[in-house]
XYZ file of C-alpha atoms in Angstrom:
329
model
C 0.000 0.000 0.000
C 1.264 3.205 -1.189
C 1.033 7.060 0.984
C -1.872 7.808 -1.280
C -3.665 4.534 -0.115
C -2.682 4.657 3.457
C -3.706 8.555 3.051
C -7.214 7.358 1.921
C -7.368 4.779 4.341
C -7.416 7.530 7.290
C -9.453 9.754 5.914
C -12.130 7.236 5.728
C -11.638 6.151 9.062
C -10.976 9.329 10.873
C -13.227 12.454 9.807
C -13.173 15.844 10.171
C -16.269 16.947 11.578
C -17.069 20.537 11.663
C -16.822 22.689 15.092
C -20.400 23.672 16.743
C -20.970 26.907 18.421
C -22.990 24.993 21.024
C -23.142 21.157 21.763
C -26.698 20.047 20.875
C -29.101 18.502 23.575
C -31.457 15.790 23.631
C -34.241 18.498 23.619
C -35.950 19.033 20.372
C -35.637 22.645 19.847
C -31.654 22.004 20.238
C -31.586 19.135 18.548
C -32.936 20.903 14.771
C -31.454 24.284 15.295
C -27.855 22.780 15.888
C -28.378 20.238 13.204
C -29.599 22.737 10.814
C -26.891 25.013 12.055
C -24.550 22.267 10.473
C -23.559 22.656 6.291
C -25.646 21.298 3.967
C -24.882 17.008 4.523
C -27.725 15.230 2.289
C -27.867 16.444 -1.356
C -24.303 17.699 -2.044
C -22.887 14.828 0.234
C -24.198 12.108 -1.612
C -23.444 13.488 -4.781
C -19.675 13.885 -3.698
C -18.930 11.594 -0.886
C -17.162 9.588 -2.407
C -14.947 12.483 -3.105
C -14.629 14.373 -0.296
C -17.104 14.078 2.506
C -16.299 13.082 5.375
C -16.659 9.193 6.226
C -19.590 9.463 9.241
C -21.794 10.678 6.484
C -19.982 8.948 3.381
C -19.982 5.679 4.918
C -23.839 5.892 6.037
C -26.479 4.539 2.808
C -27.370 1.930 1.169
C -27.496 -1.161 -1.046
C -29.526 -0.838 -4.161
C -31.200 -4.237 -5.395
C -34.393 -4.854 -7.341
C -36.769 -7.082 -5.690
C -38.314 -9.300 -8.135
C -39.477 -12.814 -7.838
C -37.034 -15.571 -5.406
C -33.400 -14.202 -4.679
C -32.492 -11.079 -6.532
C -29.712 -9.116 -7.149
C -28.084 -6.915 -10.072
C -23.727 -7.585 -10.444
C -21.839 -4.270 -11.631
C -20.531 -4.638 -14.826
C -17.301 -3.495 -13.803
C -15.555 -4.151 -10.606
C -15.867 -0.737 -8.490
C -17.457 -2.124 -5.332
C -18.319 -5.458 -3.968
C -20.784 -7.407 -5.231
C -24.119 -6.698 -4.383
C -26.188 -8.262 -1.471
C -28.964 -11.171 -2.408
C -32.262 -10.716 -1.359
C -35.055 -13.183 -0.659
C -37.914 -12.092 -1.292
C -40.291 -11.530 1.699
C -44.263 -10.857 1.705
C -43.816 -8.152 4.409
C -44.455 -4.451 4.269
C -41.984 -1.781 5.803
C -44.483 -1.711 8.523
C -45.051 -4.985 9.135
C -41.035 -5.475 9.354
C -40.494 -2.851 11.555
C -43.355 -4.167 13.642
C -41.573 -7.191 14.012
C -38.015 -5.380 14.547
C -39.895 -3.795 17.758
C -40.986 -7.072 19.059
C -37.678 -8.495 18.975
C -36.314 -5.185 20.264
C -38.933 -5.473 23.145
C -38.224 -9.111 23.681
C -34.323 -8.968 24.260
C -34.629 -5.256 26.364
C -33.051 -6.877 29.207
C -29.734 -7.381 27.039
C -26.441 -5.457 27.044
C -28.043 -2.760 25.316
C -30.286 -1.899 27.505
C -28.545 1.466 28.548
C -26.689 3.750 26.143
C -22.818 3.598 25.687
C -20.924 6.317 24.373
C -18.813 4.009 22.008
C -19.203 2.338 18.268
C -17.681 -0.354 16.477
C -17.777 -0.157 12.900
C -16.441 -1.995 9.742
C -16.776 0.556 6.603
C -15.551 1.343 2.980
C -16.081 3.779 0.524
C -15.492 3.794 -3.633
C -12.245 5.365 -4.072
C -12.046 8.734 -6.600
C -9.286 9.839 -8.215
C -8.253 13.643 -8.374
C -9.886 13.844 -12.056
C -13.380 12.248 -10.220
C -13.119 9.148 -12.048
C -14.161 6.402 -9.990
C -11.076 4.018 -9.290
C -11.413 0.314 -10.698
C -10.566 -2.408 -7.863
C -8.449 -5.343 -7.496
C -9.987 -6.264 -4.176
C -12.268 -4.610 -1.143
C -10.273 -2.929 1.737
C -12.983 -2.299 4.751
C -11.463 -0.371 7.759
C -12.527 -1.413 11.101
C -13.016 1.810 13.633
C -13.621 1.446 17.529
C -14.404 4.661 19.372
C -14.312 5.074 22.973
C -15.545 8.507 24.295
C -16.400 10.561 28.042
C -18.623 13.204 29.110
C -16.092 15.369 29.095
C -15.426 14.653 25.667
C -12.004 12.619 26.114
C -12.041 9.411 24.175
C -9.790 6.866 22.176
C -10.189 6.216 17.798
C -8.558 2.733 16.590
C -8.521 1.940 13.733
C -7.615 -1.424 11.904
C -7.533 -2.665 8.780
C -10.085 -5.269 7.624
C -9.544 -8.407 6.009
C -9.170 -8.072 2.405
C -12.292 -10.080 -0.655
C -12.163 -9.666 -4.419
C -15.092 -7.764 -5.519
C -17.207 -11.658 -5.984
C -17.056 -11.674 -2.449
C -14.029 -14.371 -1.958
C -10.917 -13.518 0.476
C -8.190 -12.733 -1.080
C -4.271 -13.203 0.268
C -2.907 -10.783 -2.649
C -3.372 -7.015 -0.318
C -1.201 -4.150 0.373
C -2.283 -4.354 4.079
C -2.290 -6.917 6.379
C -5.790 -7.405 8.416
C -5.602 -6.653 12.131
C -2.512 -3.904 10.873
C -2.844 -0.725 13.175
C -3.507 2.269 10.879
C -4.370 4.882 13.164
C -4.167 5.890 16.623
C -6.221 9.204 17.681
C -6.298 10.251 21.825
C -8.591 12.706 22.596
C -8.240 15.323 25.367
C -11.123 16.295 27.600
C -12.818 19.132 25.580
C -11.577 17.574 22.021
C -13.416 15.045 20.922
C -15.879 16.830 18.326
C -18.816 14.816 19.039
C -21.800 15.152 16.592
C -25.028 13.915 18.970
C -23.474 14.597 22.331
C -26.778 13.538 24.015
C -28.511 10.920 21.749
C -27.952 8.627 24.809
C -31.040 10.277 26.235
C -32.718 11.309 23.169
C -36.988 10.184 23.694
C -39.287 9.407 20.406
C -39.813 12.643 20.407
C -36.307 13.764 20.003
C -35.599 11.106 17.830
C -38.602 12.561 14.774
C -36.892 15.660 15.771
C -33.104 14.716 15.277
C -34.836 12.761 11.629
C -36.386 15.693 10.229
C -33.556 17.663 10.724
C -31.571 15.916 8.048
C -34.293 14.700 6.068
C -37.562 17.819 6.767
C -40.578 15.715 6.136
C -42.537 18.928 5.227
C -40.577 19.390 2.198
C -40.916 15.768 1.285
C -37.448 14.536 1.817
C -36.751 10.948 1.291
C -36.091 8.419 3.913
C -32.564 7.588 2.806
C -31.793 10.984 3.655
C -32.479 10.673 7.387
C -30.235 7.643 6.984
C -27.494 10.401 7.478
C -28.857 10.900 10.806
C -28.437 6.935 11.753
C -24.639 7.535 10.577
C -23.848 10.213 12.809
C -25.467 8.735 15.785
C -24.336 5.159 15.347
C -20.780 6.270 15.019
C -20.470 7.752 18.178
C -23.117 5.567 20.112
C -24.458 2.495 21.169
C -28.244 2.651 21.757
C -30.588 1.158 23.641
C -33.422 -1.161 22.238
C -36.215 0.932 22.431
C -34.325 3.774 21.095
C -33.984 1.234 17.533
C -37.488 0.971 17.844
C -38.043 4.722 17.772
C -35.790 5.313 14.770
C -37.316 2.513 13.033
C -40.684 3.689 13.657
C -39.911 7.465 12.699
C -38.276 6.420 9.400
C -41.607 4.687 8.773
C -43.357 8.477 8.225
C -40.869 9.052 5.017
C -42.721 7.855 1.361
C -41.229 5.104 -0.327
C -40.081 2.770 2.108
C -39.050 -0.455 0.432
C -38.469 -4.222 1.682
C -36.259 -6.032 -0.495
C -35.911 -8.660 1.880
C -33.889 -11.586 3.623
C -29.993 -11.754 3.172
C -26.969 -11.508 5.272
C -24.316 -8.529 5.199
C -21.126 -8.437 5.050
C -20.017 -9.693 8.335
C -22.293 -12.569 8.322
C -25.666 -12.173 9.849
C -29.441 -12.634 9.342
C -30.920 -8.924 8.208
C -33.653 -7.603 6.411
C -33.510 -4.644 4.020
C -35.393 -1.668 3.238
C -34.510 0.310 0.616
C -35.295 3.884 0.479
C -34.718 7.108 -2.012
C -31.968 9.865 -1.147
C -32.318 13.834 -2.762
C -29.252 12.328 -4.702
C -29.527 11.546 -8.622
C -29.426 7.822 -9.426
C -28.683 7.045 -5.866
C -30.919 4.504 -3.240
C -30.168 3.920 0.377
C -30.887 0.793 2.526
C -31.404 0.053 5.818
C -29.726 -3.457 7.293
C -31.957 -4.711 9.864
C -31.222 -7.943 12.412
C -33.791 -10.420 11.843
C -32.500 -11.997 14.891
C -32.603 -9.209 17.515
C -34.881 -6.400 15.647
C -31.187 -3.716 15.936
C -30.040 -1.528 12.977
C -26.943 -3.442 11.719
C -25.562 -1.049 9.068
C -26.331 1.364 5.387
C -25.310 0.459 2.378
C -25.518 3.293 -0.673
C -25.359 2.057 -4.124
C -25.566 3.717 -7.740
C -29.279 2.867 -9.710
C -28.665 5.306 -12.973
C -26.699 7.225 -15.458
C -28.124 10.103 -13.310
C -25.364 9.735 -10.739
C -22.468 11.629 -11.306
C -20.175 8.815 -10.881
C -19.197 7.268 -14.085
C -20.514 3.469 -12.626
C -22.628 0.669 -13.939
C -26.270 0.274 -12.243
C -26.220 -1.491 -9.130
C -22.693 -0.508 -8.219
C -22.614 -0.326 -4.359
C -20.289 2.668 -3.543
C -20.088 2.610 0.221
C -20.943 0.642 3.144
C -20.863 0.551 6.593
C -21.915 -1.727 9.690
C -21.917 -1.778 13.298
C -20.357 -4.588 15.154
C -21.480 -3.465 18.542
C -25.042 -3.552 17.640
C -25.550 -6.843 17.252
């Protein structure tokens, strides 16, 4: 692995967020104004993460696959991302899955997540761009693996990892410039430095939660759902939540139009989900949700290209970035 790569590697891992003039609350008021107080994240982010946003909101979005009949799923023509998840095709609606998501949630309350931690585990990538925006072909997959660790006085510990190494088809490969498990970054945070995003989502209410949603994603003005998944991405990355707290955001996303269940599959690390696929404000551009079939938690986003409308220069069905929490399982 070259500077450039290792270079790429950090800044996927390690973003720079931008400073607030006040930490947000939990309260609702707080919540929007700071969030709105934040740049613009959701239209001009998706349409250049890949270039230069930073990676909470790059890696956050979504798998795009076309339900049809039995397993489904649409290969790039060109290798730019890993291969696209299979879906089984369910019978459910969006409500009826979340429905089911809450019962689990409700049934397993009494687990580890029962009270909020402030820390995340996460295994991401994004679709590389070179300096002229061309997307950058692959020989294989390179996930980074972040673990954050962070205080109420906003101390905290970033490591970061590399991840093991597939071809785009999926399969492991031994041919990589990085070693998995190899250290690649190291970042100690001072009381007072760590830039959190959500510094009280740990107590956020429903309430605070449609609040915290329609702050990335207004449903007056008739954003999509996959735009509030920039919401999940920020939070996630600094938090684990409790149970009912999944339940809220799964409920709350269920207000957005166009909520899509693609169905049955398992991500990238392994386990039992359910998607739903929603639109972003971004050209040629869908968004899905991972969901645990098993305990009812959001598992991860996965973005993916669905036109000649998106600005990159990728076949239909290209997934662009990913990313999925290991502590929320």
């Amino acid at each position: 692995m070259d500077d450039d790569e290792l270079d790429e590697m950090l800044r996927l891992a390690n973003p720079a967020r931008t400073p607030r003039d006040a930490p947000l609350t939990a309260r609702q008021s707080a919540i929007r104004e700071s969030i709105i107080a934040m740049p613009d994240r959701r239209k001009p982010v998706r349409v250049l993460a890949l270039m230069t946003a930073p990676v909470a909101a790059l890696s956050a979005v979504v798998v795009m696959l076309f339900a049809v009949f039995g397993p489904v799923g649409q290969q790039p023509a060109a290798a730019y991302g890993p291969h696209p998840l299979i879906y089984s095709e369910t019978h459910l609606s969006a409500r009826e899955v979340v429905e089911t998501a809450q019962q689990r949630l409700s049934a397993s309350s009494g687990s580890p997540q029962a009270a909020a931690q402030r820390m995340s585990r996460s295994t991401s990538w994004r679709l590389a761009v070179q300096d002229e925006g061309e997307p950058q072909a692959l020989r294989f997959i390179e996930p980074v693996i972040t673990e954050l660790t962070w205080h109420p006085d906003l101390s905290g510990t970033r490591h970061v990892t590399a991840g093991a190494a597939v071809a785009p088809d999926g399969e492991l490969v031994t041919e990589q410039g990085i070693e998995a498990g190899t250290v690649i970054d190291t970042t100690r945070f001072d009381p007072g430095e760590y830039p959190v995003s959500v510094p009280d989502a740990g107590s956020m209410d429903e309430t605070d939660i449609r609040v915290l949603l329609d702050a990335y994603a207004p449903l007056d003005s008739g954003s999509p759902a996959g735009d509030a998944a920039w919401a999940l991405v920020d939070v996630f990355g600094e938090w684990t939540l409790t149970n009912e707290q999944h339940a809220w955001f799964l409920r709350a996303l269920l207000e957005y139009p166009e909520l899509t269940v693609l169905g049955t599959t398992k991500d990238r690390l392994g386990r039992d989900v359910i998607g739903l696929r929603a639109g972003t404000s971004a050209p040629g551009e869908t968004a899905t949700l991972l969901v645990s079939t098993q305990t009812g938690r959001i598992l991860g986003v996965e973005n993916a290209v669905t036109s000649t409308e998106h600005p990159l220069a990728v076949p239909a069905g290209t997934v662009i970035a990913y990313i999925l929490w290991e502590d929320n399982t």
